Coordinates of C-alpha atoms in Angstrom, one line a residue:
X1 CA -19.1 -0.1 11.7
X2 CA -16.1 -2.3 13.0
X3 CA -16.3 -5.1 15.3
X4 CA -13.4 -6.4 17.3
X5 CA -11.0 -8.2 15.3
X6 CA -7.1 -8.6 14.7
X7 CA -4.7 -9.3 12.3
X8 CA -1.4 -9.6 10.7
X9 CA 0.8 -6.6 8.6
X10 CA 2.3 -8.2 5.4
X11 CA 2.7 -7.0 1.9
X12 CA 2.4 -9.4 -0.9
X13 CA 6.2 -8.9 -2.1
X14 CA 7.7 -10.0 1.7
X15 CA 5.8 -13.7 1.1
X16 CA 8.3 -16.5 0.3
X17 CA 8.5 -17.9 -2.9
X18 CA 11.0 -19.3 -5.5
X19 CA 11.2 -16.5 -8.0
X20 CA 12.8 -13.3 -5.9
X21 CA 9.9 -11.9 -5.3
X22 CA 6.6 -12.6 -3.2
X23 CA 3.7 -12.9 -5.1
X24 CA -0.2 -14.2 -5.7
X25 CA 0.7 -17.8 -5.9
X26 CA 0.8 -20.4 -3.9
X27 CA 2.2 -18.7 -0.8
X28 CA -0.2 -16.2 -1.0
X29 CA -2.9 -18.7 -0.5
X30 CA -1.0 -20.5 2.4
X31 CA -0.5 -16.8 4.7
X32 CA -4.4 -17.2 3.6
X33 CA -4.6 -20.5 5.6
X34 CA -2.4 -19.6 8.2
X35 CA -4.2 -16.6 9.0
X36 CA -7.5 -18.0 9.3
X37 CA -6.1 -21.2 11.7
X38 CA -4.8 -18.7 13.8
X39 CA -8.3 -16.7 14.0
X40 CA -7.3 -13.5 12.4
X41 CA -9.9 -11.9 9.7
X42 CA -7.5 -9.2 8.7
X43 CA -4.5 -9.2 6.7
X44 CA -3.4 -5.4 5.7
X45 CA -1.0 -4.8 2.6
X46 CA 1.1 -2.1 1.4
X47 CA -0.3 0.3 -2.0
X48 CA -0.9 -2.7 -4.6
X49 CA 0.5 -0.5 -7.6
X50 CA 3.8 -0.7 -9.7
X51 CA 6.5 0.3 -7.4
X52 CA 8.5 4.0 -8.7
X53 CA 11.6 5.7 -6.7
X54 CA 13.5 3.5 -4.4
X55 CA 11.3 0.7 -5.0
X56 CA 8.8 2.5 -3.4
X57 CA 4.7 1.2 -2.9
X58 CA 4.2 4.6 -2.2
X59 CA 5.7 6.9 -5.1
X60 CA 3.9 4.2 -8.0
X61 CA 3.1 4.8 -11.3
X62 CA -0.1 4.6 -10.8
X63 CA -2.8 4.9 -8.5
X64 CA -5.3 2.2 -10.4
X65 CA -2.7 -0.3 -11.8
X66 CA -1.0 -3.3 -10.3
X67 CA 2.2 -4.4 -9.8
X68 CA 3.4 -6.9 -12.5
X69 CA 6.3 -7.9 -10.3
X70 CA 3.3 -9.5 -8.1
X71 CA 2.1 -11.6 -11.1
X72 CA 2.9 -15.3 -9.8
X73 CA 4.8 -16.7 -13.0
X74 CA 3.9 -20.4 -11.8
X75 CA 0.6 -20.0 -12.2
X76 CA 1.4 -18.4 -15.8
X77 CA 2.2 -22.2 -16.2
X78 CA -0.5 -23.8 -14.7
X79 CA -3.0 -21.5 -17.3
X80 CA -1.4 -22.7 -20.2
X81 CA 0.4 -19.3 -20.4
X82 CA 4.1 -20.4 -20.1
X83 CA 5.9 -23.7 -20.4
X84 CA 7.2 -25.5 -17.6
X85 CA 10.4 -24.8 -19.3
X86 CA 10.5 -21.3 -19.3
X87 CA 10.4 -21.3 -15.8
X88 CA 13.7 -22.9 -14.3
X89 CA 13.2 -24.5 -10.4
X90 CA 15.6 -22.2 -9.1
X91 CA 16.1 -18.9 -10.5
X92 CA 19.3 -17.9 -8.3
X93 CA 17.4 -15.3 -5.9
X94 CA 18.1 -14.5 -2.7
X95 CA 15.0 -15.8 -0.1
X96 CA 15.4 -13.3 2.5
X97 CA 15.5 -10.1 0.3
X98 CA 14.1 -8.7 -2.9
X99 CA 16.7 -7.9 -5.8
X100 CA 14.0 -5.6 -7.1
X101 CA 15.9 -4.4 -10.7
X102 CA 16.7 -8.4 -10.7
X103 CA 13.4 -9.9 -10.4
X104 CA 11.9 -7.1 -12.5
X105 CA 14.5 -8.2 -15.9
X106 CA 14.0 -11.7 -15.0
X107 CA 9.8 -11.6 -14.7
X108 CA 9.4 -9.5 -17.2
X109 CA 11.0 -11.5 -20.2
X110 CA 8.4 -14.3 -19.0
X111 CA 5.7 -11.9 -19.1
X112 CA 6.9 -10.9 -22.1
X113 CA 6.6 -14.8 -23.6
X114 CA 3.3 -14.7 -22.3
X115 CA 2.2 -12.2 -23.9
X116 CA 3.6 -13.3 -27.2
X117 CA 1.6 -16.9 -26.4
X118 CA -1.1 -15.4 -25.8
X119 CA -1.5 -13.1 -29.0
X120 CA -0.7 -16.3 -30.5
X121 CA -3.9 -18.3 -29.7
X122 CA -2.5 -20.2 -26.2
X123 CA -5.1 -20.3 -23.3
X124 CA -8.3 -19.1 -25.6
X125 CA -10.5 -20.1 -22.3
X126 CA -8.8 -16.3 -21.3
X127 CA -10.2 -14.3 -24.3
X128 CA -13.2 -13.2 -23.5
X129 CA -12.0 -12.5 -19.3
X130 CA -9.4 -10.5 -21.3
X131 CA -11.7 -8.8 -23.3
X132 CA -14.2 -8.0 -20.3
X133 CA -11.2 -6.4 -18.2
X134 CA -10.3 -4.4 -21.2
X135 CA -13.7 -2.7 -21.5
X136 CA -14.3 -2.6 -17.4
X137 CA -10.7 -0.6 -17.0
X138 CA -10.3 1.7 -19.6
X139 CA -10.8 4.4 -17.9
X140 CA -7.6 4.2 -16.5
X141 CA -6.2 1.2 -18.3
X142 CA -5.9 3.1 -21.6
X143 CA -4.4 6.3 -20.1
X144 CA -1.8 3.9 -17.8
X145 CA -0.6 1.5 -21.0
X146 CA 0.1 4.5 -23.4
X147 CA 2.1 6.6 -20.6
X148 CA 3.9 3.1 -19.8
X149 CA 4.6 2.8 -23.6
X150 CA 5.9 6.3 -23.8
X151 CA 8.0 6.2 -21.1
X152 CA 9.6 2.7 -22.5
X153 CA 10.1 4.7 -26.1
X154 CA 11.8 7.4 -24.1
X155 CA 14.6 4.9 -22.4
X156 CA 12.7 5.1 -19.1
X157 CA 12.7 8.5 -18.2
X158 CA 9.5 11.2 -16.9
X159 CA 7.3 12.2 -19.0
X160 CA 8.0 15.8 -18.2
X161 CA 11.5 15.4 -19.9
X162 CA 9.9 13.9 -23.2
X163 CA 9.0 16.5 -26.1
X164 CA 7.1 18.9 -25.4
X165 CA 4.3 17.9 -28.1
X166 CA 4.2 13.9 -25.6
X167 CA 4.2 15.5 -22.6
X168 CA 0.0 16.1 -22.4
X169 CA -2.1 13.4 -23.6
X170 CA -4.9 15.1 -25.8
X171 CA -2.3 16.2 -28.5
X172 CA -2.2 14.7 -31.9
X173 CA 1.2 13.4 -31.7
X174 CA -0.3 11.4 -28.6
X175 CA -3.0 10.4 -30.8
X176 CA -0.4 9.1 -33.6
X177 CA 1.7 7.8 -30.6
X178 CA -1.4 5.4 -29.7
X179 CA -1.8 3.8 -33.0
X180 CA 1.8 3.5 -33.9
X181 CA 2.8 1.6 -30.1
X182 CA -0.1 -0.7 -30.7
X183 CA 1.8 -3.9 -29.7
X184 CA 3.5 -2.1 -26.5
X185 CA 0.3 -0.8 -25.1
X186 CA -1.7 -4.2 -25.7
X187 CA 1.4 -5.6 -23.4
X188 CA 1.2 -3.1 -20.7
X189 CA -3.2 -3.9 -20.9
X190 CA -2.5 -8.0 -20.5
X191 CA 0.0 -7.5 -17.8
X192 CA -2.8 -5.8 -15.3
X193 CA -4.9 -8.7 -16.8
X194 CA -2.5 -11.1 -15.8
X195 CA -2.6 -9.1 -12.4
X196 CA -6.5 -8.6 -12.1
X197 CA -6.9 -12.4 -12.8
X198 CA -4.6 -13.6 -10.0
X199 CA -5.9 -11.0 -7.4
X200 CA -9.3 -12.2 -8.5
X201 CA -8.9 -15.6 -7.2
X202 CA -7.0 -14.5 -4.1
X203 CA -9.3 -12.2 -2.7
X204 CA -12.6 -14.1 -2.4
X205 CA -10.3 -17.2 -1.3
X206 CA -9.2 -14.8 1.9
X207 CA -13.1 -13.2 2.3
X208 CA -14.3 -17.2 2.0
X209 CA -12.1 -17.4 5.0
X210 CA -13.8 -14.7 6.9
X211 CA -10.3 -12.3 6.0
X212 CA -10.5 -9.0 5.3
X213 CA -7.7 -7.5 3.0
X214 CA -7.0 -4.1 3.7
X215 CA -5.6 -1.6 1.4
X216 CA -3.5 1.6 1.5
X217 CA -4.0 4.8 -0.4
X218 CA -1.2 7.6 -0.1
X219 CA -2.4 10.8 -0.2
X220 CA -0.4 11.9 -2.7
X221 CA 0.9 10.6 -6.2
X222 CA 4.5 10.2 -8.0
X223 CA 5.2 13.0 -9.9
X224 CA 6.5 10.4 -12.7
X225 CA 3.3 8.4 -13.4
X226 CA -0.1 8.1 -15.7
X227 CA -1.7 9.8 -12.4
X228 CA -0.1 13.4 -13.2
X229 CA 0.4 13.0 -16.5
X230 CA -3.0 12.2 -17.8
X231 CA -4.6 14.5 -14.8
X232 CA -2.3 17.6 -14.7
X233 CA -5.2 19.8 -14.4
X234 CA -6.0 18.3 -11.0
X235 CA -2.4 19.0 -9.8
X236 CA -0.2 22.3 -9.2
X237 CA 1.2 22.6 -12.0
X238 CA 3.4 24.9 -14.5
X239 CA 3.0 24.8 -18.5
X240 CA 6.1 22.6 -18.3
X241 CA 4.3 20.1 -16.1
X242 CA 6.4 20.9 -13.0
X243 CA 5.3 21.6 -9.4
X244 CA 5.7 25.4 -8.3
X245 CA 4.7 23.9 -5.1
X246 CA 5.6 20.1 -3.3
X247 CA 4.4 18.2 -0.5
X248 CA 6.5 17.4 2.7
X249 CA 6.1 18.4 6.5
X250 CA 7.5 20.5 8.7
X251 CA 10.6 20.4 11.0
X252 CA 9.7 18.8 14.2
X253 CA 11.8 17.0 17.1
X254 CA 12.9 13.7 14.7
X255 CA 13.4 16.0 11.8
X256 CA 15.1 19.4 12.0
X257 CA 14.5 20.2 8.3
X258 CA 11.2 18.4 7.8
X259 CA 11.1 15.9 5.1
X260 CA 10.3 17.1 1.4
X261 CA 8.5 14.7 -0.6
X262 CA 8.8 15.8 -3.9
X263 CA 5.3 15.0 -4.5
X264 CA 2.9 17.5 -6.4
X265 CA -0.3 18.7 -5.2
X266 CA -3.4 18.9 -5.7
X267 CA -5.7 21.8 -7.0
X268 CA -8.2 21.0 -4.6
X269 CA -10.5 24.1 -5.7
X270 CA -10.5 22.4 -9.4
X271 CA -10.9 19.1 -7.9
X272 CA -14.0 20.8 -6.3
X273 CA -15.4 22.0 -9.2
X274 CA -16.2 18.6 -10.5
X275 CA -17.0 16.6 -7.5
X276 CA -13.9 15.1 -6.8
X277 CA -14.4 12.9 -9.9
X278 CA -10.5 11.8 -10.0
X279 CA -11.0 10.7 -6.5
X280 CA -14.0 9.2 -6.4
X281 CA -12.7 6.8 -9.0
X282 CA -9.1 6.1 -7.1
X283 CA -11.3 5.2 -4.5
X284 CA -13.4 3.2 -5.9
X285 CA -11.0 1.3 -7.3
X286 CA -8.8 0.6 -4.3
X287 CA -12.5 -0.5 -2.6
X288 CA -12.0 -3.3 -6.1
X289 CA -8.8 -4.5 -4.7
X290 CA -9.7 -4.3 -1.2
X291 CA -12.3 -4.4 1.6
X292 CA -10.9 -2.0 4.0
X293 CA -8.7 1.1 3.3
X294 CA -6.0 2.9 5.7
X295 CA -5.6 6.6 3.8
X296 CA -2.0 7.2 4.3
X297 CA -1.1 11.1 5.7
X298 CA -4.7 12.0 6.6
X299 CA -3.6 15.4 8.3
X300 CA -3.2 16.5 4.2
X301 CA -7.0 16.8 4.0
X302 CA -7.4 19.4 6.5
X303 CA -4.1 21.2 5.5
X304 CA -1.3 20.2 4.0
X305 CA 2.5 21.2 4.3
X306 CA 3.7 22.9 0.8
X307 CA 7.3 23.9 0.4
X308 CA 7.9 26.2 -3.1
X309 CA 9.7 24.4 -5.8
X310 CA 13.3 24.3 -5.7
X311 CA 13.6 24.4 -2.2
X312 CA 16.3 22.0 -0.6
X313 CA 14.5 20.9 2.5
X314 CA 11.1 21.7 3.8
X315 CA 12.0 24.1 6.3
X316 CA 10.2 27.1 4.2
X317 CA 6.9 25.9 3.6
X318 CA 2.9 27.0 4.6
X319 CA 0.4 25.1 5.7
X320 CA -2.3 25.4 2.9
X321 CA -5.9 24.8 3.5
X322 CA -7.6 21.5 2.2
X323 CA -11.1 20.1 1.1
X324 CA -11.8 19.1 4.7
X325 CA -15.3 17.3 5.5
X326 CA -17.1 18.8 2.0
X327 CA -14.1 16.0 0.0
X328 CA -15.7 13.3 2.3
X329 CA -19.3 14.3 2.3
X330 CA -19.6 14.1 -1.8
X331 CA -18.2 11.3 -2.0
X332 CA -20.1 9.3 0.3
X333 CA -23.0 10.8 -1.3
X334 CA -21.7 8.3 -4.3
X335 CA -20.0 5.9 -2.6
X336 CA -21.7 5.4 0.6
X337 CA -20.2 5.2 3.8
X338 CA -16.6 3.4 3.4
X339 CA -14.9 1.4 5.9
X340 CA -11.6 3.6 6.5
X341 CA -9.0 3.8 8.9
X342 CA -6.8 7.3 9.1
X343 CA -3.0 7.4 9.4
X344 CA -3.4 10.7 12.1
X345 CA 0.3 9.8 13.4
X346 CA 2.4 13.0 14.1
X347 CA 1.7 16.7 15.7
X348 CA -2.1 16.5 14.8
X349 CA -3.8 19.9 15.3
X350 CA -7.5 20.4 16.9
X351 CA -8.5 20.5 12.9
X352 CA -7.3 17.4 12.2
X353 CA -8.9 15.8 15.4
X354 CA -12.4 17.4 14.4
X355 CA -12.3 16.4 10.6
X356 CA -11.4 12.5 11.7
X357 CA -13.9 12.2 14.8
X358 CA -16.7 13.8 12.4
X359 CA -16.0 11.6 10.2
X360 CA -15.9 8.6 12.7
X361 CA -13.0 7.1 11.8
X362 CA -11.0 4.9 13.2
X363 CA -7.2 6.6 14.2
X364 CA -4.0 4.9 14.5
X365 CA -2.1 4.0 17.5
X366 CA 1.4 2.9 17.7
X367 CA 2.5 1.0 21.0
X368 CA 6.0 1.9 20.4
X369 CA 4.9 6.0 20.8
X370 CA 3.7 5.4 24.1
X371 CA 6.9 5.4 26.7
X372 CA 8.8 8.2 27.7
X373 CA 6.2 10.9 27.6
X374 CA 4.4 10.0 31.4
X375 CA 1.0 7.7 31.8
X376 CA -1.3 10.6 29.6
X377 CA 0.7 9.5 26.7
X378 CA -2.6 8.3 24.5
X379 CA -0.6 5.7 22.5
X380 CA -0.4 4.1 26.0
X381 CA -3.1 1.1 26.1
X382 CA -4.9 2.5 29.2
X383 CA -5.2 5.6 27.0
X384 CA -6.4 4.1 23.9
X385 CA -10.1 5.1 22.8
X386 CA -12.2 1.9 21.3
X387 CA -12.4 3.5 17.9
X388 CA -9.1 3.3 17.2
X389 CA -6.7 1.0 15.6
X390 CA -3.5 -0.2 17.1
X391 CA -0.1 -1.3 16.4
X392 CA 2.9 -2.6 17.7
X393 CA 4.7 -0.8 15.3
X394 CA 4.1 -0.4 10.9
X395 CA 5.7 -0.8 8.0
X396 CA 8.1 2.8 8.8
X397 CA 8.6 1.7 12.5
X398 CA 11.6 -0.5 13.7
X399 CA 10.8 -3.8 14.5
X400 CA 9.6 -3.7 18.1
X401 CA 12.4 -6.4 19.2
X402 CA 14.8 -3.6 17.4
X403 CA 13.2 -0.4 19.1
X404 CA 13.4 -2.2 22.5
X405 CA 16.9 -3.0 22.1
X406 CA 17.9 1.0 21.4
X407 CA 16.3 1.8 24.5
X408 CA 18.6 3.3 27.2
X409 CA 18.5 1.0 30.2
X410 CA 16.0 3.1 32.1
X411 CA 13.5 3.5 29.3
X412 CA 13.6 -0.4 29.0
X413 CA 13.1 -1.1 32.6
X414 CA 9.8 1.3 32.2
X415 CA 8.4 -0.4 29.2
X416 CA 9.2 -3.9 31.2
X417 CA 7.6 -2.4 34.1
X418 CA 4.2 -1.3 32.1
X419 CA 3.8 -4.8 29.9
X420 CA 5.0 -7.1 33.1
X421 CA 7.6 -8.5 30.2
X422 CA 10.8 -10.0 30.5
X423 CA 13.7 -8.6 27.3
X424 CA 13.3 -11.9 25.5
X425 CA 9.7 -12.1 24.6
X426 CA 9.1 -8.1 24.6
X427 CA 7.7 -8.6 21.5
X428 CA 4.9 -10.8 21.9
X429 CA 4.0 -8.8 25.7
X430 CA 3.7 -5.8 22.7
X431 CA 1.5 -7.7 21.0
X432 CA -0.4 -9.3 23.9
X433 CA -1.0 -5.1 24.9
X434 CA -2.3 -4.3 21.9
X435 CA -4.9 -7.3 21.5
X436 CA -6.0 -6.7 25.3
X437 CA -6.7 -2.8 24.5
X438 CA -10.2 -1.3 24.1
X439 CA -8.8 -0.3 20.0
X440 CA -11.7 -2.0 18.0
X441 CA -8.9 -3.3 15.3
X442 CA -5.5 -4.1 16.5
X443 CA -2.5 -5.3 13.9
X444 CA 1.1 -6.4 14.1
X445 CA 3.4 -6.7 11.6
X446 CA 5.2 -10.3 11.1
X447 CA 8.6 -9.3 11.8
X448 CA 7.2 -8.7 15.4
X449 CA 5.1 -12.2 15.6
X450 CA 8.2 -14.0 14.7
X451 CA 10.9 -11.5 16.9
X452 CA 13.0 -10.1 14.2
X453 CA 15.5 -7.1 14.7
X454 CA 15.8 -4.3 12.7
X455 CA 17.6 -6.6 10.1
X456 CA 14.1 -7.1 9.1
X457 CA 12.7 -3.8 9.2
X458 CA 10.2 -2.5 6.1
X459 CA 11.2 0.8 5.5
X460 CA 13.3 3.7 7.3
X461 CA 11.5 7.5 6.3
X462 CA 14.0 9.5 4.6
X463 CA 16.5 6.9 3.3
X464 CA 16.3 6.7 -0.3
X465 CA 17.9 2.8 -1.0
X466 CA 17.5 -0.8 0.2
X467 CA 13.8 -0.1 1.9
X468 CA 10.7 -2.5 1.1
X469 CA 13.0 -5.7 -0.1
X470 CA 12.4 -7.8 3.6
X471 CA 10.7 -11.2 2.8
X472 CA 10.2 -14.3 5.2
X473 CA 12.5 -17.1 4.0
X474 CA 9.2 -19.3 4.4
X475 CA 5.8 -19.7 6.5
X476 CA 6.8 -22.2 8.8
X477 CA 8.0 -19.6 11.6
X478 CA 5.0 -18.0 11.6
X479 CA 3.1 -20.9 11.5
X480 CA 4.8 -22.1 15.2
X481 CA 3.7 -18.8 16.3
X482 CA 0.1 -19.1 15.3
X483 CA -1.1 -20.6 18.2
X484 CA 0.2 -17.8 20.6
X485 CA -2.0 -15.7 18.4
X486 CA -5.2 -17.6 18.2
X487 CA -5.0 -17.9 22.2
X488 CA -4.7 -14.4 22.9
X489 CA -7.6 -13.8 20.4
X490 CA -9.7 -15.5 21.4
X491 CA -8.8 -14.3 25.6
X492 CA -9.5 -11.2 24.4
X493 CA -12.1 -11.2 22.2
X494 CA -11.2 -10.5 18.5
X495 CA -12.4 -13.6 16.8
X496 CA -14.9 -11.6 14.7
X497 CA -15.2 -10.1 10.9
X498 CA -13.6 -6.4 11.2
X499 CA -16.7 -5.8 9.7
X500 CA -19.4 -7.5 7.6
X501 CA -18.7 -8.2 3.8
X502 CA -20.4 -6.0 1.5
X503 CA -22.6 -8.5 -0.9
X504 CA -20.9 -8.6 -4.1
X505 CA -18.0 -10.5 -1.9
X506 CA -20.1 -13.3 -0.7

């Protein structure tokens, strides 16, 4: 399905830009540019959807919704939304990090005014679009803007703490709840509007440009969102709408309790019983957003780790049998066959192995996994099968200038040894190794194009606070670097389409 091809790691929120945030404006467009002059056709993101715990792309509130902190309030100007006046030049944020609670108080009033303009006859020409999007979404849209609503009513807090009578959606206090927050849920529907419109410019600008965006789907869901709450009969689940199971993994040589996730999961049996309907529309909708899709934690669809409520770390949990190739079968009975890569990072069991090389796809390897373990260490490149795809490191890793550094002496003399690299430019001999392997899709984040320590690393498993807030300060770094990468591209032959675009993109 994949040809050879490369490209660059970035979520939207690390972009630069002027309001504290990155989003889909004009920066957006310009990593756009600069990605197709250096003769990449793949640009990978982060889980699109409004951010929950710690800030987190991966614990949103929904799995179908975007992130209104993404919504570029400059062009909320240029549509008529906003008045250049509501928007000051300089809004005091930092440029190197994201002051999520900040940004989130500041953006939202202005989405707020636009809102207000909007119901009050500014930009008509976005009516009818409005109106479309309404109709197109709801079965999700409605669901997501009434348990945003709630949860606004109820000071912020989960839906499993509000009155018993709010807490499952068919009731007829719901009902009475929908027509008496009539102005909050309209708000919450024009935000992922405001969202749909912007991504719907961006997108076909990047697949114009022979980019791919590819998109990210956890394996599990946030307890505390429209997912659970308007689902709970696809989840494990008491009457009160708590787990009496959660999703983590095991103790192993990083970890000596595991890590407990929190997350509920899935009654896969029920899910069974009507086709995997929930999923089939998650994934259809992330297919919407995006042209490829990495699913995040793979190893959960063969078995998954499940610790019993109330337990402190994840030491006492079973491995529980999932939907394995049946899940995938029905719904590419529906979907057709999808262009996916699998997150199979870990102690992967024969299972897991057999499930993803039946499936045929593409697995992940990591470049900073390979050393330490002798030359049959299959993150190693001379190790790496073609239908893979590899990294210098991801969005959990340290940066691969930050990694190196940590090193004892005589594992960085090895790693120097295998890459023929000198300590200063380790990070580009990474990246050289992983373009030059036989991995049909390799990827890098930006932090490791432009040489950045740890300072600038994504996220750090396991620590709750100050993860996902790195930004570049601008484009211009990476822009000096962009030759480097169109050389080695084209040396080793990536300069194609990961894979052809399906025809409602062209």
């Amino acid at each position: 399905m994949y040809q050879r091809s490369s490209g660059l790691l970035c979520h939207v929120t690390s972009l630069p830009g002027a309001h504290g945030v990155g989003d889909l404006g004009k920066c957006a467009f310009e990593f756009v540019d600069l990605l197709a002059r250096a003769d990449q056709h793949l640009w990978q993101v982060l889980p699109l959807g409004p951010a929950g715990a710690g800030d987190s792309p991966y614990d949103s509130r929904s799995s179908f919704a975007g992130n209104p902190l993404m919504i570029s309030i400059s062009r909320l100007v240029e549509s008529g939304l906003l008045r250049v006046s509501d928007v000051p030049e300089t809004a005091g944020f930092p440029d190197d990090r994201v002051e999520f609670k900040r940004v989130e108080r500041w953006k939202g009033r202005r989405l707020r005014r636009a809102f207000d303009n909007f119901q009050s006859g500014k930009a008509p020409s976005l009516q009818s679009s409005y109106e479309e999007f309404e109709t197109a979404a709801g079965e999700w849209l409605d669901d997501f803007a009434l348990y945003q609503a709630l949860r606004e009513k109820h000071d912020g807090s989960p839906w499993y703490t509000w009155p018993p009578e709010l807490r499952r959606p068919g009731t007829d206090v719901v009902s009475r709840a929908r027509s008496t927050l009539t102005s909050e849920i309209a708000f919450h529907k024009f935000v992922q509007f405001l969202f749909q419109l912007q991504w719907n410019e961006l997108k076909p600008y990047a697949n114009a440009r022979g980019i791919s965006i590819m998109g990210d789907i956890p394996i599990y869901v946030a307890l505390d969102s429209a997912d659970v709450w308007a689902n709970q009969d696809q989840f494990v689940l008491d009457d009160a709408g708590q787990p009496t199971v959660q999703a983590g993994v095991p103790p192993d040589l990083f970890t000596s309790d595991g890590q407990l996730w929190g997350n509920p999961v899935y009654d896969w049996d029920r899910m069974a019983q009507d086709d995997y309907r929930w999923w089939e529309r998650r994934i259809r909708r992330v297919f919407e957003l995006t042209d490829i899709v990495r699913i995040d934690h793979f190893r959960g669809f063969a078995a998954g780790w499940q610790v019993p409520a109330g337990e402190k770390t994840a030491r006492n949990g079973t491995w529980v049998t999932g939907p394995g190739r049946d899940f995938f079968d029905r719904l590419e009975e529906r979907l057709g066959r999808l262009p996916i890569v699998v997150e199979d990072l870990g102690v992967i069991t024969p299972d897991v192995e057999a499930l993803r090389d039946g499936l045929g796809y593409p697995g992940m390897k990591v470049l900073q996994f390979a050393f330490g373990d002798g030359p049959d260490n299959p993150y190693l490149p001379h190790n790496i099968i073609p239908n893979s795809m590899v990294y210098t490191g991801t969005h959990d890793n340290e940066t691969s200038a930050g990694w190196f550094s940590g090193l004892p002496t005589p594992e960085q003399r090895h790693v120097q040894k295998y890459l023929r690299a000198n300590r200063k430019s380790i990070h580009l001999d990474m990246i050289r190794a992983a373009w030059s392997s036989v991995a049909v899709l390799a990827c890098t984040p930006v932090q490791d194009l432009l040489g950045l320590g740890n300072e600038a690393r994504m996220n750090v498993p396991g620590v709750a606070t100050r993860n996902w807030g790195w930004r570049l300060q601008d484009l211009e770094r990476l822009r000096r670097r962009s030759h480097f990468l169109q050389s080695i591209t084209e040396l080793y032959g990536r300069n194609h389409a990961p894979l052809e675009f399906r025809e409602e993109q062209r």
